[in-house]
Coordinates of N, CA and C in Angstrom, one line a residue:
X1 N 148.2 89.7 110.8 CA 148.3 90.7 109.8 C 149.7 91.2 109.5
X2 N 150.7 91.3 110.4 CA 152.0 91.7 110.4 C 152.6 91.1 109.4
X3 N 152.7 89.6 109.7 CA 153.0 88.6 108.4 C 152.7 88.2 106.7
X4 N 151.9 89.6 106.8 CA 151.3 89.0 106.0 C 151.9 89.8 104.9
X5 N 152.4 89.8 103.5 CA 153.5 89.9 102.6 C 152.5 91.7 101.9
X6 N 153.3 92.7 101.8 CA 153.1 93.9 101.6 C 153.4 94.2 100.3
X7 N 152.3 94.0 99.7 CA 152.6 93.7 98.1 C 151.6 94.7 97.8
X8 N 151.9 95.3 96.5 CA 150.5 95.9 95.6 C 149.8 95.1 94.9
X9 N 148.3 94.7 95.0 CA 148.0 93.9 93.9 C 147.9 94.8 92.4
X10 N 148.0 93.9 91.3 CA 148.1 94.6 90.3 C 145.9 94.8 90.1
X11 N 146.1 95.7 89.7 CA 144.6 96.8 89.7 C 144.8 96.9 88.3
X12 N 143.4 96.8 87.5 CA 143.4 97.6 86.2 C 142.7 99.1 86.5
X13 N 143.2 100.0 85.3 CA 142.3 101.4 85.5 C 140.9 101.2 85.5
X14 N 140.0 100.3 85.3 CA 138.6 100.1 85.2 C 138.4 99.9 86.5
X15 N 139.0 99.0 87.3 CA 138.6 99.2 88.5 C 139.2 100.2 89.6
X16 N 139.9 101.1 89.3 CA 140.4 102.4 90.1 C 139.3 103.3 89.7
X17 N 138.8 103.4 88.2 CA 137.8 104.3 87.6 C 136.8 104.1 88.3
X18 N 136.5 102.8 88.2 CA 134.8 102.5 90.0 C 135.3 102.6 91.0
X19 N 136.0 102.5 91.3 CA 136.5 103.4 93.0 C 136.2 104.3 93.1
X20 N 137.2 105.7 92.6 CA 136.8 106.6 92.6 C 135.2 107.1 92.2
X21 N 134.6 106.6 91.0 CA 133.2 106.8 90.6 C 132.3 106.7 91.5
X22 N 132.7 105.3 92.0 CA 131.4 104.9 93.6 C 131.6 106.3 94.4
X23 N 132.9 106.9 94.6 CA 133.0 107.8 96.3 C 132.7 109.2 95.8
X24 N 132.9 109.5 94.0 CA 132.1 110.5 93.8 C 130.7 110.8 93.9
X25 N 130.6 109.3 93.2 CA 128.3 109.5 93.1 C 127.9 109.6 94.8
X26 N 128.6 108.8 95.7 CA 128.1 108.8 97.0 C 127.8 110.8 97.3
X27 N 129.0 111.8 97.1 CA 129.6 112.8 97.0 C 128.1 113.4 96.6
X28 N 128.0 112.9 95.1 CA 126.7 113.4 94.2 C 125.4 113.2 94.5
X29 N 125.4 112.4 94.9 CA 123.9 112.1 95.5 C 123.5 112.8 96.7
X30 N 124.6 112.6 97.7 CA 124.3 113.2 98.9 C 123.9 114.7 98.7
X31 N 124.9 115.2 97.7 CA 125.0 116.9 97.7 C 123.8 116.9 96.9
X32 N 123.0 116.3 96.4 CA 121.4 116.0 95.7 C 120.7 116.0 96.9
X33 N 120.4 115.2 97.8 CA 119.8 114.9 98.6 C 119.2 116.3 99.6
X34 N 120.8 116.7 99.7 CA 121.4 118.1 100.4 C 120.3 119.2 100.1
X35 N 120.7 119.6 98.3 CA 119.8 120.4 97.9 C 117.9 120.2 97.7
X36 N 117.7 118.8 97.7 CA 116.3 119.2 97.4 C 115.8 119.0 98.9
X37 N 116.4 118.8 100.4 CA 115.9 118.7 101.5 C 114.8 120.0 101.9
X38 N 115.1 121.4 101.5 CA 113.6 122.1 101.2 C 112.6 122.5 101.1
X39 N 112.8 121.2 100.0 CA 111.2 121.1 99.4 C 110.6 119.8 99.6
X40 N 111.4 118.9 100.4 CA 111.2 117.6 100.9 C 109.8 117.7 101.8
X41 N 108.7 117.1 101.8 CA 107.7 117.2 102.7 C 108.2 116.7 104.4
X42 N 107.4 117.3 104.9 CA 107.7 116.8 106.8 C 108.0 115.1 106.8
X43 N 107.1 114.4 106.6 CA 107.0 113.4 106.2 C 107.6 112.3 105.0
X44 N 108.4 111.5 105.2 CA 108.7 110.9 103.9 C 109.5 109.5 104.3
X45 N 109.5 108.9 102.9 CA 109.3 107.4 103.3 C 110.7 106.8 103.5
X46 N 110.7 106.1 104.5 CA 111.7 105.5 104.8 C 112.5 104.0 105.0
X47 N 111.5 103.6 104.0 CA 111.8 102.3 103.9 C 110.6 102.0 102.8
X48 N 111.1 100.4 101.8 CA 110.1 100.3 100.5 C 110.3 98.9 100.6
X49 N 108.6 98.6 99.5 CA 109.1 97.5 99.3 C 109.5 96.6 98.3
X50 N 109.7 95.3 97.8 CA 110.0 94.8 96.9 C 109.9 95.4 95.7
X51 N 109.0 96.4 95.4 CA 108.1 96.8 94.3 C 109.0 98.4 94.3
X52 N 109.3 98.6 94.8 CA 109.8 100.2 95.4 C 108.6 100.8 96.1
X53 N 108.0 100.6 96.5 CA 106.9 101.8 97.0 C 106.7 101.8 98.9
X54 N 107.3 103.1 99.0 CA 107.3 103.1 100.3 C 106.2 102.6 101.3
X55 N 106.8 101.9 102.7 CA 106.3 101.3 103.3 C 106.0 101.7 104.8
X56 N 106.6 102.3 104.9 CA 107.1 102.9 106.1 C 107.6 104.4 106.1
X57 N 107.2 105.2 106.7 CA 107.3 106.5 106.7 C 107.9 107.0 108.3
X58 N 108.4 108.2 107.8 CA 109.5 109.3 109.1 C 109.9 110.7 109.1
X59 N 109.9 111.2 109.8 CA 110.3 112.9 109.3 C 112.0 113.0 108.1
X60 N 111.3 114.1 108.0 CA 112.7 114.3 106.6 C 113.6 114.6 107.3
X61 N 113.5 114.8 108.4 CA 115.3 114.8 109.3 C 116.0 113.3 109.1
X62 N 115.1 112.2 108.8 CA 115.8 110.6 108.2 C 116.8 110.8 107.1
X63 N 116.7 112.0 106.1 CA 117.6 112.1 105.2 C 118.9 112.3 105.7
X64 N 119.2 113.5 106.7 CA 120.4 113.2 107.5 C 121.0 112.3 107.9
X65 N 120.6 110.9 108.4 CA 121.2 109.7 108.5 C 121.2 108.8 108.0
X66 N 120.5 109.1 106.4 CA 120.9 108.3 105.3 C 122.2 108.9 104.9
X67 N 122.2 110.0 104.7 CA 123.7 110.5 103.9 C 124.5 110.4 104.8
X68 N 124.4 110.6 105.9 CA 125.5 109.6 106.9 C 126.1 108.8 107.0
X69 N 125.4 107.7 107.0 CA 125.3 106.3 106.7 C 126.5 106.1 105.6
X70 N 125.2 106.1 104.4 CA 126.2 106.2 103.2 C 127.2 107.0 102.7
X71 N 127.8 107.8 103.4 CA 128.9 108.6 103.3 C 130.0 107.6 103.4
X72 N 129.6 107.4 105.5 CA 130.5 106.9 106.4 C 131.0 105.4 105.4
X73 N 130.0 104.7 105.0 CA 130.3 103.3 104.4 C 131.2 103.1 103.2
X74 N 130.8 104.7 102.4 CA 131.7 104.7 100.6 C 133.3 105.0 101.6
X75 N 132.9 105.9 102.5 CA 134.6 106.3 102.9 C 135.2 104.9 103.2
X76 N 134.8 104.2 104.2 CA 135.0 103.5 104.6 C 135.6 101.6 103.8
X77 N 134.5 101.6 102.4 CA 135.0 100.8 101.4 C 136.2 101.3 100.9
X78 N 136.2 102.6 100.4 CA 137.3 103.5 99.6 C 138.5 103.3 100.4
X79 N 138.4 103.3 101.4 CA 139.6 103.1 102.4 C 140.1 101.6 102.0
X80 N 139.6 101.3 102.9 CA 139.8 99.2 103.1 C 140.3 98.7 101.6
X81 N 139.4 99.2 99.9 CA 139.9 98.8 98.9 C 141.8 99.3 98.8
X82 N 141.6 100.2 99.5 CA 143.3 100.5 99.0 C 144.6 100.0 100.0
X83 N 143.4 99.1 100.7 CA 144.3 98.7 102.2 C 143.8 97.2 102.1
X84 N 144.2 95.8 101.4 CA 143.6 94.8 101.2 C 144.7 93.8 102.1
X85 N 145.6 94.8 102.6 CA 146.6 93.5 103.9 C 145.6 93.8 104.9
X86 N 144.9 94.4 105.2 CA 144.3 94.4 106.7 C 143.0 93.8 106.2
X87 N 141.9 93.4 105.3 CA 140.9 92.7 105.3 C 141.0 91.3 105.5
X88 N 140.2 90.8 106.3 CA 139.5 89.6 106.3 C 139.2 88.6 105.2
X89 N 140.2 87.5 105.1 CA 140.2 86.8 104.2 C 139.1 85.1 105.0
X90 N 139.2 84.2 103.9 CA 138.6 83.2 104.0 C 140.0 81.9 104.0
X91 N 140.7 82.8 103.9 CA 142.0 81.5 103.5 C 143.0 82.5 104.2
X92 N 144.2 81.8 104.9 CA 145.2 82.1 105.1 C 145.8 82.8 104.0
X93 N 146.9 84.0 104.3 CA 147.5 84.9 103.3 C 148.7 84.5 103.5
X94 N 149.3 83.8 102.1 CA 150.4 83.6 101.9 C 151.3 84.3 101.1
X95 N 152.8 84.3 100.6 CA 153.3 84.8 99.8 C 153.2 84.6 98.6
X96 N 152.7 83.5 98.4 CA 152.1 82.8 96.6 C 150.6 83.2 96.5
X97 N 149.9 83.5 97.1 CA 148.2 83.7 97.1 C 148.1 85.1 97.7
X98 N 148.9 86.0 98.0 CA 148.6 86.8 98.2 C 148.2 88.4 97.3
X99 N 148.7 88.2 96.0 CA 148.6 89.5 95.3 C 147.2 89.0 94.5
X100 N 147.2 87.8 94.2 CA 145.4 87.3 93.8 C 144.4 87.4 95.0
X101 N 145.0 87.3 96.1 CA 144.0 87.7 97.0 C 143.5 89.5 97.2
X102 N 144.9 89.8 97.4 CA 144.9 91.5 97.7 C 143.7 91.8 96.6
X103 N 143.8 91.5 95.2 CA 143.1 91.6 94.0 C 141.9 91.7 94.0
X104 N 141.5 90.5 94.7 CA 139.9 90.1 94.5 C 139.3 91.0 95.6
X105 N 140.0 91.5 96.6 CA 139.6 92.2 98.0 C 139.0 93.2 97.1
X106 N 140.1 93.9 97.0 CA 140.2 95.3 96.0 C 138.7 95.2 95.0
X107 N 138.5 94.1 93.6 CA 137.1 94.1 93.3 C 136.1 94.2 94.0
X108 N 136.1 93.4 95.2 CA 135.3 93.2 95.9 C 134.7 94.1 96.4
X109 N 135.2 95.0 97.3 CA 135.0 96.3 97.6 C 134.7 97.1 96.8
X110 N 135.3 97.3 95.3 CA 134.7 98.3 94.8 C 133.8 98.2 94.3
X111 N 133.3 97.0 93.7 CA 131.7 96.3 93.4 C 130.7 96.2 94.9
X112 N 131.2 96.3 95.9 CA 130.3 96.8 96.8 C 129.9 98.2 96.8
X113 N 130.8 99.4 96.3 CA 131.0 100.3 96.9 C 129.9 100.8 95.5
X114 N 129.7 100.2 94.8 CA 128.8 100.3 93.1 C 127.6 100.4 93.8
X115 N 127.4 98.5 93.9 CA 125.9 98.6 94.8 C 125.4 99.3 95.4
X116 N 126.4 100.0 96.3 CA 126.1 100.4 97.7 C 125.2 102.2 97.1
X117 N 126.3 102.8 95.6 CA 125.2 103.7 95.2 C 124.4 103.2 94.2
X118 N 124.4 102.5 93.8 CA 123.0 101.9 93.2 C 121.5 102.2 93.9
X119 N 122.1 101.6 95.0 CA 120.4 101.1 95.9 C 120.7 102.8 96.2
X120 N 121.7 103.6 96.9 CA 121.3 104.9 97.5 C 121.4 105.6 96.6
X121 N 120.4 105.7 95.2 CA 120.3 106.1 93.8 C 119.3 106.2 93.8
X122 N 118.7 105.1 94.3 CA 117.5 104.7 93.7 C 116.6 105.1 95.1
X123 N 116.9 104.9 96.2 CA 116.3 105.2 97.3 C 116.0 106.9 97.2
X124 N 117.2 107.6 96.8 CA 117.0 109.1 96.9 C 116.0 109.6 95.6
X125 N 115.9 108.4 94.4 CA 115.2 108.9 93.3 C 113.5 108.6 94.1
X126 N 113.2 107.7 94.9 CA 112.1 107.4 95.0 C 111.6 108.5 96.4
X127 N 113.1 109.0 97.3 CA 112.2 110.3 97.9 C 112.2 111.8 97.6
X128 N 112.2 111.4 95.9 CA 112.3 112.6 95.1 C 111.1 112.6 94.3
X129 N 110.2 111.4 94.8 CA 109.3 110.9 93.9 C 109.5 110.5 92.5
X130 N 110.1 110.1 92.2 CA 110.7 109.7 90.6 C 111.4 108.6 90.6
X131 N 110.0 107.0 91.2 CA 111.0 106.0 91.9 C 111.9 104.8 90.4
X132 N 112.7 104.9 90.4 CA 113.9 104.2 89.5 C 114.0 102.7 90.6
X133 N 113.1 101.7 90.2 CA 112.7 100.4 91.1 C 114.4 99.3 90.6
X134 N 114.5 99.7 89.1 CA 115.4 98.6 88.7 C 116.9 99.2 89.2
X135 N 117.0 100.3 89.7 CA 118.5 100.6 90.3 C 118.6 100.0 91.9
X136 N 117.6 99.6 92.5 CA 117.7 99.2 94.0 C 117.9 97.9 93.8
X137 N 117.3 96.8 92.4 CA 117.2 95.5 92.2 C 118.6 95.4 91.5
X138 N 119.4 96.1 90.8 CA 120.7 96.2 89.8 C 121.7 96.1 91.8
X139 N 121.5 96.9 92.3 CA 122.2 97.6 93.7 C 122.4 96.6 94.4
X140 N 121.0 95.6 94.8 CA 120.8 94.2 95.5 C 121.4 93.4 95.1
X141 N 121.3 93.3 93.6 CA 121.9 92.0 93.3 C 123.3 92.1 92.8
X142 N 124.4 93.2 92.7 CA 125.6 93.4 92.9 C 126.2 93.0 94.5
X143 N 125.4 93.9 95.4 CA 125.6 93.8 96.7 C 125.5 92.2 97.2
X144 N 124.8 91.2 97.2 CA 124.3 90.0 97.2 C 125.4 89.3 96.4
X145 N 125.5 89.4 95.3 CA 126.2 88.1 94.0 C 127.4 88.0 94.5
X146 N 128.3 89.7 94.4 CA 129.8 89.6 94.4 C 130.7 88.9 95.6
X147 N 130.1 89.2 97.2 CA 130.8 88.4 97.7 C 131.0 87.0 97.6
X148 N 129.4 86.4 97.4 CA 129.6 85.2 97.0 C 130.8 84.6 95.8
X149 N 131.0 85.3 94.6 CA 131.5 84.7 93.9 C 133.3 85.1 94.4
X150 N 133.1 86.7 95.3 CA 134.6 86.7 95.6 C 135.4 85.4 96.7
X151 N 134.7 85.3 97.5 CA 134.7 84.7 98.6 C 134.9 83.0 97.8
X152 N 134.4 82.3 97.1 CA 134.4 81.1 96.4 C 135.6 81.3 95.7
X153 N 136.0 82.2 94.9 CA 137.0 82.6 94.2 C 138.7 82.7 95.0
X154 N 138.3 83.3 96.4 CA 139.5 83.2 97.1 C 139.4 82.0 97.9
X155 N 139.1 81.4 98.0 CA 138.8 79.9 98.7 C 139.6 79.0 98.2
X156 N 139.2 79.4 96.4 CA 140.1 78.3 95.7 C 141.9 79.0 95.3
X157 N 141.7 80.3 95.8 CA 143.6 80.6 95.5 C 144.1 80.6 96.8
X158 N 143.3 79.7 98.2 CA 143.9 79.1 99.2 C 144.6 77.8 99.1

């Protein structure tokens, strides 16, 4: 990692705009979550399925370590996107392939960091009872597509 060339990739504002956007809605949802945990029943579902409809049930103390979770993970993308010499590549990082790599890192993460509130959008709409099925399937198939195509994409600027 030492070697490896300390460059800024060039970023458009569209993808700083979903950076930041992902670590706010994480922000928003949770402080959602936060507020309606009072009126939350003892009970509530903790897992769904394909269809959205809960499958599995747990005390509403579970919401605590959902917003944990997904706190710890938006922080944690938010970080790494703005730090793309220390991730994990598929190809050696060179000085010619490096600012297209830094690049795709940077999308990469922040289109994770979309997904990642998508699905915990859609999870918190459905233990709000108000289930929004196509934000967990929008969430999945962000989370699922992007590496694939980043990962192929940086393979060939090895």
């Amino acid at each position: 990692m030492e070697s490896r060339p300390r460059i800024a990739p060039a970023i458009g504002p569209v993808w700083r705009i979903l950076r930041w956007a992902s670590l706010i809605s994480a922000i928003a949802i949770s402080a959602t979550l936060l507020a309606a945990y009072p009126s939350l029943p003892e009970i509530v579902p903790i897992h769904f399925d394909f269809n959205g409809a809960p499958d599995n049930f747990g005390p509403k103390t579970s919401v605590f370590v959902l917003i944990a979770i997904m706190l710890a993970a938006t922080v944690l993308i938010f970080w790494f996107a703005a730090r793309p010499r220390v991730v994990n590549y598929p190809v050696p990082v060179t000085a010619d392939n490096a600012a297209r790599l830094y690049a795709l890192s940077y999308q990469l993460l922040v289109l994770v960091g979309v997904g990642m509130q998508l699905v915990y959008a859609g999870i918190t709409a459905a233990l709000l009872s108000s289930p929004i099925t196509w934000l967990l399937w929008v969430g999945l198939a962000v989370l699922l597509v992007s590496p694939v195509i980043a990962i192929v994409l940086m393979v060939r600027q090895g």
